[in-house]
């Protein structure tokens, strides 16, 4: 498990990845995966870049971490993400056997780690994830609000998420 200073450091990295995503015109979501304090992966949303509906920050980071470790089981890993994972990402977190999830802003419309659904904590599944929400939540939510406010003010409106 990482030392007490690492969780905030990794969440700040996730926020930076989200900012970079916004700079590319992507919905600003960032994700970081670490194990024992070692950074394995850092990613932002890449749906527009890749023309891939599954290229959420969490999925991209999970793929990178699996490559770095040489296998699909991410046991002992922690995932830090700026917004609560959607059902697809929560399923991938479960499938990857990630042990710990920390996220910033809750997602009341599509969240699957405690808000709308609780895939990562469903006791009917053979793996549950330790979840901590609200870490740098205001900073994470502010990025999303600013991004969508900017999109709404432009001709053509906001993209569907």
PDB file of C-alpha atoms in Angstrom:
ATOM      1  CA  UNK A   1       0.000   0.000   0.000  1.00  0.00           C
ATOM      2  CA  UNK A   2       1.329   3.487  -0.804  1.00  0.00           C
ATOM      3  CA  UNK A   3       2.524   5.811   1.967  1.00  0.00           C
ATOM      4  CA  UNK A   4       0.275   8.598   3.248  1.00  0.00           C
ATOM      5  CA  UNK A   5       1.685  11.242   0.873  1.00  0.00           C
ATOM      6  CA  UNK A   6       1.218   9.270  -2.347  1.00  0.00           C
ATOM      7  CA  UNK A   7      -2.590   9.291  -2.706  1.00  0.00           C
ATOM      8  CA  UNK A   8      -2.707  13.073  -3.070  1.00  0.00           C
ATOM      9  CA  UNK A   9       0.297  13.046  -5.391  1.00  0.00           C
ATOM     10  CA  UNK A  10      -1.345  10.501  -7.672  1.00  0.00           C
ATOM     11  CA  UNK A  11      -4.696  12.328  -7.639  1.00  0.00           C
ATOM     12  CA  UNK A  12      -2.887  15.508  -8.652  1.00  0.00           C
ATOM     13  CA  UNK A  13      -1.333  13.570 -11.548  1.00  0.00           C
ATOM     14  CA  UNK A  14      -4.816  12.404 -12.562  1.00  0.00           C
ATOM     15  CA  UNK A  15      -5.995  16.023 -12.528  1.00  0.00           C
ATOM     16  CA  UNK A  16      -3.084  16.981 -14.773  1.00  0.00           C
ATOM     17  CA  UNK A  17      -4.012  14.190 -17.190  1.00  0.00           C
ATOM     18  CA  UNK A  18      -7.599  15.516 -17.189  1.00  0.00           C
ATOM     19  CA  UNK A  19      -6.345  19.022 -18.009  1.00  0.00           C
ATOM     20  CA  UNK A  20      -4.300  17.628 -20.882  1.00  0.00           C
ATOM     21  CA  UNK A  21      -7.399  15.814 -22.169  1.00  0.00           C
ATOM     22  CA  UNK A  22      -9.385  19.035 -22.130  1.00  0.00           C
ATOM     23  CA  UNK A  23      -6.598  20.710 -24.101  1.00  0.00           C
ATOM     24  CA  UNK A  24      -7.113  18.083 -26.821  1.00  0.00           C
ATOM     25  CA  UNK A  25     -10.881  18.659 -26.866  1.00  0.00           C
ATOM     26  CA  UNK A  26     -11.628  15.528 -24.836  1.00  0.00           C
ATOM     27  CA  UNK A  27     -13.913  15.423 -21.810  1.00  0.00           C
ATOM     28  CA  UNK A  28     -11.456  16.171 -18.974  1.00  0.00           C
ATOM     29  CA  UNK A  29     -11.043  12.893 -17.143  1.00  0.00           C
ATOM     30  CA  UNK A  30      -7.678  11.636 -15.957  1.00  0.00           C
ATOM     31  CA  UNK A  31      -6.585   8.320 -14.482  1.00  0.00           C
ATOM     32  CA  UNK A  32      -3.387   7.091 -12.843  1.00  0.00           C
ATOM     33  CA  UNK A  33      -2.457   3.575 -11.727  1.00  0.00           C
ATOM     34  CA  UNK A  34       0.269   2.838  -9.206  1.00  0.00           C
ATOM     35  CA  UNK A  35       1.529  -0.119  -7.238  1.00  0.00           C
ATOM     36  CA  UNK A  36       3.577   0.269  -4.066  1.00  0.00           C
ATOM     37  CA  UNK A  37       4.167   3.917  -4.889  1.00  0.00           C
ATOM     38  CA  UNK A  38       5.463   3.205  -8.401  1.00  0.00           C
ATOM     39  CA  UNK A  39       3.652   4.898 -11.284  1.00  0.00           C
ATOM     40  CA  UNK A  40       2.535   2.285 -13.831  1.00  0.00           C
ATOM     41  CA  UNK A  41       0.221   4.304 -16.072  1.00  0.00           C
ATOM     42  CA  UNK A  42      -1.234   7.778 -16.529  1.00  0.00           C
ATOM     43  CA  UNK A  43      -3.885   8.577 -19.110  1.00  0.00           C
ATOM     44  CA  UNK A  44      -6.644  10.939 -20.082  1.00  0.00           C
ATOM     45  CA  UNK A  45      -9.736  10.397 -22.167  1.00  0.00           C
ATOM     46  CA  UNK A  46      -8.906   9.557 -25.792  1.00  0.00           C
ATOM     47  CA  UNK A  47     -12.338   8.877 -27.295  1.00  0.00           C
ATOM     48  CA  UNK A  48     -12.101  11.687 -29.834  1.00  0.00           C
ATOM     49  CA  UNK A  49      -8.449  11.026 -30.636  1.00  0.00           C
ATOM     50  CA  UNK A  50      -8.922   7.290 -31.188  1.00  0.00           C
ATOM     51  CA  UNK A  51     -12.514   7.480 -32.478  1.00  0.00           C
ATOM     52  CA  UNK A  52     -13.160   4.773 -29.878  1.00  0.00           C
ATOM     53  CA  UNK A  53     -16.076   4.871 -27.431  1.00  0.00           C
ATOM     54  CA  UNK A  54     -14.142   2.641 -25.015  1.00  0.00           C
ATOM     55  CA  UNK A  55     -11.088   4.937 -24.786  1.00  0.00           C
ATOM     56  CA  UNK A  56     -12.034   6.324 -21.386  1.00  0.00           C
ATOM     57  CA  UNK A  57      -9.103   7.410 -19.209  1.00  0.00           C
ATOM     58  CA  UNK A  58      -9.558   4.411 -16.901  1.00  0.00           C
ATOM     59  CA  UNK A  59      -9.539   1.883 -19.754  1.00  0.00           C
ATOM     60  CA  UNK A  60      -6.475   3.455 -21.390  1.00  0.00           C
ATOM     61  CA  UNK A  61      -4.638   3.446 -18.043  1.00  0.00           C
ATOM     62  CA  UNK A  62      -5.639  -0.170 -17.303  1.00  0.00           C
ATOM     63  CA  UNK A  63      -4.283  -1.254 -20.690  1.00  0.00           C
ATOM     64  CA  UNK A  64      -1.013   0.620 -20.104  1.00  0.00           C
ATOM     65  CA  UNK A  65      -0.594  -0.821 -16.592  1.00  0.00           C
ATOM     66  CA  UNK A  66      -1.272  -4.365 -17.827  1.00  0.00           C
ATOM     67  CA  UNK A  67       1.394  -3.861 -20.515  1.00  0.00           C
ATOM     68  CA  UNK A  68       3.849  -2.527 -17.918  1.00  0.00           C
ATOM     69  CA  UNK A  69       3.247  -5.508 -15.627  1.00  0.00           C
ATOM     70  CA  UNK A  70       3.067  -8.096 -18.392  1.00  0.00           C
ATOM     71  CA  UNK A  71      -0.326  -9.465 -17.402  1.00  0.00           C
ATOM     72  CA  UNK A  72      -3.976  -8.584 -16.993  1.00  0.00           C
ATOM     73  CA  UNK A  73      -4.181  -8.977 -13.211  1.00  0.00           C
ATOM     74  CA  UNK A  74      -3.468  -5.628 -11.587  1.00  0.00           C
ATOM     75  CA  UNK A  75      -3.433  -6.991  -8.049  1.00  0.00           C
ATOM     76  CA  UNK A  76      -1.865  -4.666  -5.530  1.00  0.00           C
ATOM     77  CA  UNK A  77      -2.643  -1.684  -7.763  1.00  0.00           C
ATOM     78  CA  UNK A  78      -4.517   1.493  -6.973  1.00  0.00           C
ATOM     79  CA  UNK A  79      -6.409   3.564  -9.543  1.00  0.00           C
ATOM     80  CA  UNK A  80      -6.875   7.313  -9.091  1.00  0.00           C
ATOM     81  CA  UNK A  81      -9.446   8.952 -11.342  1.00  0.00           C
ATOM     82  CA  UNK A  82     -10.984  12.405 -11.426  1.00  0.00           C
ATOM     83  CA  UNK A  83     -14.608  11.284 -11.725  1.00  0.00           C
ATOM     84  CA  UNK A  84     -16.504   8.239 -10.572  1.00  0.00           C
ATOM     85  CA  UNK A  85     -16.125   5.435 -13.111  1.00  0.00           C
ATOM     86  CA  UNK A  86     -19.003   4.592 -15.456  1.00  0.00           C
ATOM     87  CA  UNK A  87     -20.377   1.009 -15.637  1.00  0.00           C
ATOM     88  CA  UNK A  88     -17.927   0.029 -18.404  1.00  0.00           C
ATOM     89  CA  UNK A  89     -14.919   1.318 -16.472  1.00  0.00           C
ATOM     90  CA  UNK A  90     -16.120  -0.110 -13.161  1.00  0.00           C
ATOM     91  CA  UNK A  91     -16.440  -3.488 -14.887  1.00  0.00           C
ATOM     92  CA  UNK A  92     -12.899  -3.177 -16.235  1.00  0.00           C
ATOM     93  CA  UNK A  93     -11.629  -2.233 -12.765  1.00  0.00           C
ATOM     94  CA  UNK A  94     -13.307  -5.350 -11.379  1.00  0.00           C
ATOM     95  CA  UNK A  95     -11.983  -7.554 -14.200  1.00  0.00           C
ATOM     96  CA  UNK A  96      -8.430  -6.225 -13.743  1.00  0.00           C
ATOM     97  CA  UNK A  97      -8.566  -7.054 -10.010  1.00  0.00           C
ATOM     98  CA  UNK A  98      -7.541  -3.534  -9.026  1.00  0.00           C
ATOM     99  CA  UNK A  99      -7.521  -3.382  -5.235  1.00  0.00           C
ATOM    100  CA  UNK A 100      -8.098   0.291  -4.518  1.00  0.00           C
ATOM    101  CA  UNK A 101     -10.015   3.068  -6.294  1.00  0.00           C
ATOM    102  CA  UNK A 102      -9.859   6.727  -5.357  1.00  0.00           C
ATOM    103  CA  UNK A 103     -11.956   9.183  -7.311  1.00  0.00           C
ATOM    104  CA  UNK A 104     -12.767  12.857  -7.169  1.00  0.00           C
ATOM    105  CA  UNK A 105     -16.233  13.935  -8.289  1.00  0.00           C
ATOM    106  CA  UNK A 106     -19.294  11.730  -7.981  1.00  0.00           C
ATOM    107  CA  UNK A 107     -21.284  11.068 -11.157  1.00  0.00           C
ATOM    108  CA  UNK A 108     -24.955  10.908 -10.247  1.00  0.00           C
ATOM    109  CA  UNK A 109     -25.951  10.222 -13.882  1.00  0.00           C
ATOM    110  CA  UNK A 110     -23.581   7.364 -14.758  1.00  0.00           C
ATOM    111  CA  UNK A 111     -21.446   6.539 -11.712  1.00  0.00           C
ATOM    112  CA  UNK A 112     -20.921   2.846 -11.017  1.00  0.00           C
ATOM    113  CA  UNK A 113     -18.837   2.969  -7.845  1.00  0.00           C
ATOM    114  CA  UNK A 114     -21.419   4.119  -5.365  1.00  0.00           C
ATOM    115  CA  UNK A 115     -23.711   6.704  -6.990  1.00  0.00           C
ATOM    116  CA  UNK A 116     -26.033   5.148  -9.550  1.00  0.00           C
ATOM    117  CA  UNK A 117     -24.590   1.623  -9.364  1.00  0.00           C
ATOM    118  CA  UNK A 118     -21.976  -0.056  -7.191  1.00  0.00           C
ATOM    119  CA  UNK A 119     -20.222  -2.562  -9.427  1.00  0.00           C
ATOM    120  CA  UNK A 120     -16.880  -2.179  -7.649  1.00  0.00           C
ATOM    121  CA  UNK A 121     -18.433  -3.066  -4.292  1.00  0.00           C
ATOM    122  CA  UNK A 122     -21.037  -5.646  -5.303  1.00  0.00           C
ATOM    123  CA  UNK A 123     -20.641  -8.533  -2.836  1.00  0.00           C
ATOM    124  CA  UNK A 124     -22.179 -10.938  -5.357  1.00  0.00           C
ATOM    125  CA  UNK A 125     -18.996 -10.661  -7.427  1.00  0.00           C
ATOM    126  CA  UNK A 126     -15.820 -12.539  -6.538  1.00  0.00           C
ATOM    127  CA  UNK A 127     -13.734  -9.357  -6.166  1.00  0.00           C
ATOM    128  CA  UNK A 128     -14.563  -6.075  -4.479  1.00  0.00           C
ATOM    129  CA  UNK A 129     -12.556  -2.882  -4.683  1.00  0.00           C
ATOM    130  CA  UNK A 130     -11.721  -0.618  -1.750  1.00  0.00           C
ATOM    131  CA  UNK A 131     -13.236   2.736  -2.775  1.00  0.00           C
ATOM    132  CA  UNK A 132     -12.621   6.239  -1.514  1.00  0.00           C
ATOM    133  CA  UNK A 133     -14.573   9.057  -3.112  1.00  0.00           C
ATOM    134  CA  UNK A 134     -14.349  12.824  -2.848  1.00  0.00           C
ATOM    135  CA  UNK A 135     -10.560  13.149  -3.149  1.00  0.00           C
ATOM    136  CA  UNK A 136      -9.914  16.561  -4.751  1.00  0.00           C
ATOM    137  CA  UNK A 137     -13.581  16.455  -5.723  1.00  0.00           C
ATOM    138  CA  UNK A 138     -14.026  20.195  -6.171  1.00  0.00           C
ATOM    139  CA  UNK A 139     -11.014  20.486  -8.473  1.00  0.00           C
ATOM    140  CA  UNK A 140     -12.247  17.533 -10.527  1.00  0.00           C
ATOM    141  CA  UNK A 141     -15.798  18.874 -10.771  1.00  0.00           C
ATOM    142  CA  UNK A 142     -14.551  22.361 -11.666  1.00  0.00           C
ATOM    143  CA  UNK A 143     -12.629  20.972 -14.660  1.00  0.00           C
ATOM    144  CA  UNK A 144     -15.769  19.297 -15.951  1.00  0.00           C
ATOM    145  CA  UNK A 145     -17.978  22.354 -15.330  1.00  0.00           C
ATOM    146  CA  UNK A 146     -15.522  24.650 -17.109  1.00  0.00           C
ATOM    147  CA  UNK A 147     -15.144  22.288 -20.056  1.00  0.00           C
ATOM    148  CA  UNK A 148     -18.882  21.906 -20.618  1.00  0.00           C
ATOM    149  CA  UNK A 149     -19.591  25.616 -20.037  1.00  0.00           C
ATOM    150  CA  UNK A 150     -17.056  26.430 -22.754  1.00  0.00           C
ATOM    151  CA  UNK A 151     -18.582  23.840 -25.110  1.00  0.00           C
ATOM    152  CA  UNK A 152     -22.106  25.139 -24.524  1.00  0.00           C
ATOM    153  CA  UNK A 153     -21.058  28.693 -25.316  1.00  0.00           C
ATOM    154  CA  UNK A 154     -19.710  27.679 -28.740  1.00  0.00           C
ATOM    155  CA  UNK A 155     -21.804  27.241 -31.862  1.00  0.00           C
ATOM    156  CA  UNK A 156     -22.749  23.604 -32.172  1.00  0.00           C
ATOM    157  CA  UNK A 157     -23.217  23.045 -28.435  1.00  0.00           C
ATOM    158  CA  UNK A 158     -21.715  20.411 -26.216  1.00  0.00           C
ATOM    159  CA  UNK A 159     -20.716  16.921 -27.218  1.00  0.00           C
ATOM    160  CA  UNK A 160     -22.705  14.061 -25.791  1.00  0.00           C
ATOM    161  CA  UNK A 161     -20.755  12.208 -23.147  1.00  0.00           C
TER     162      UNK A 161
END
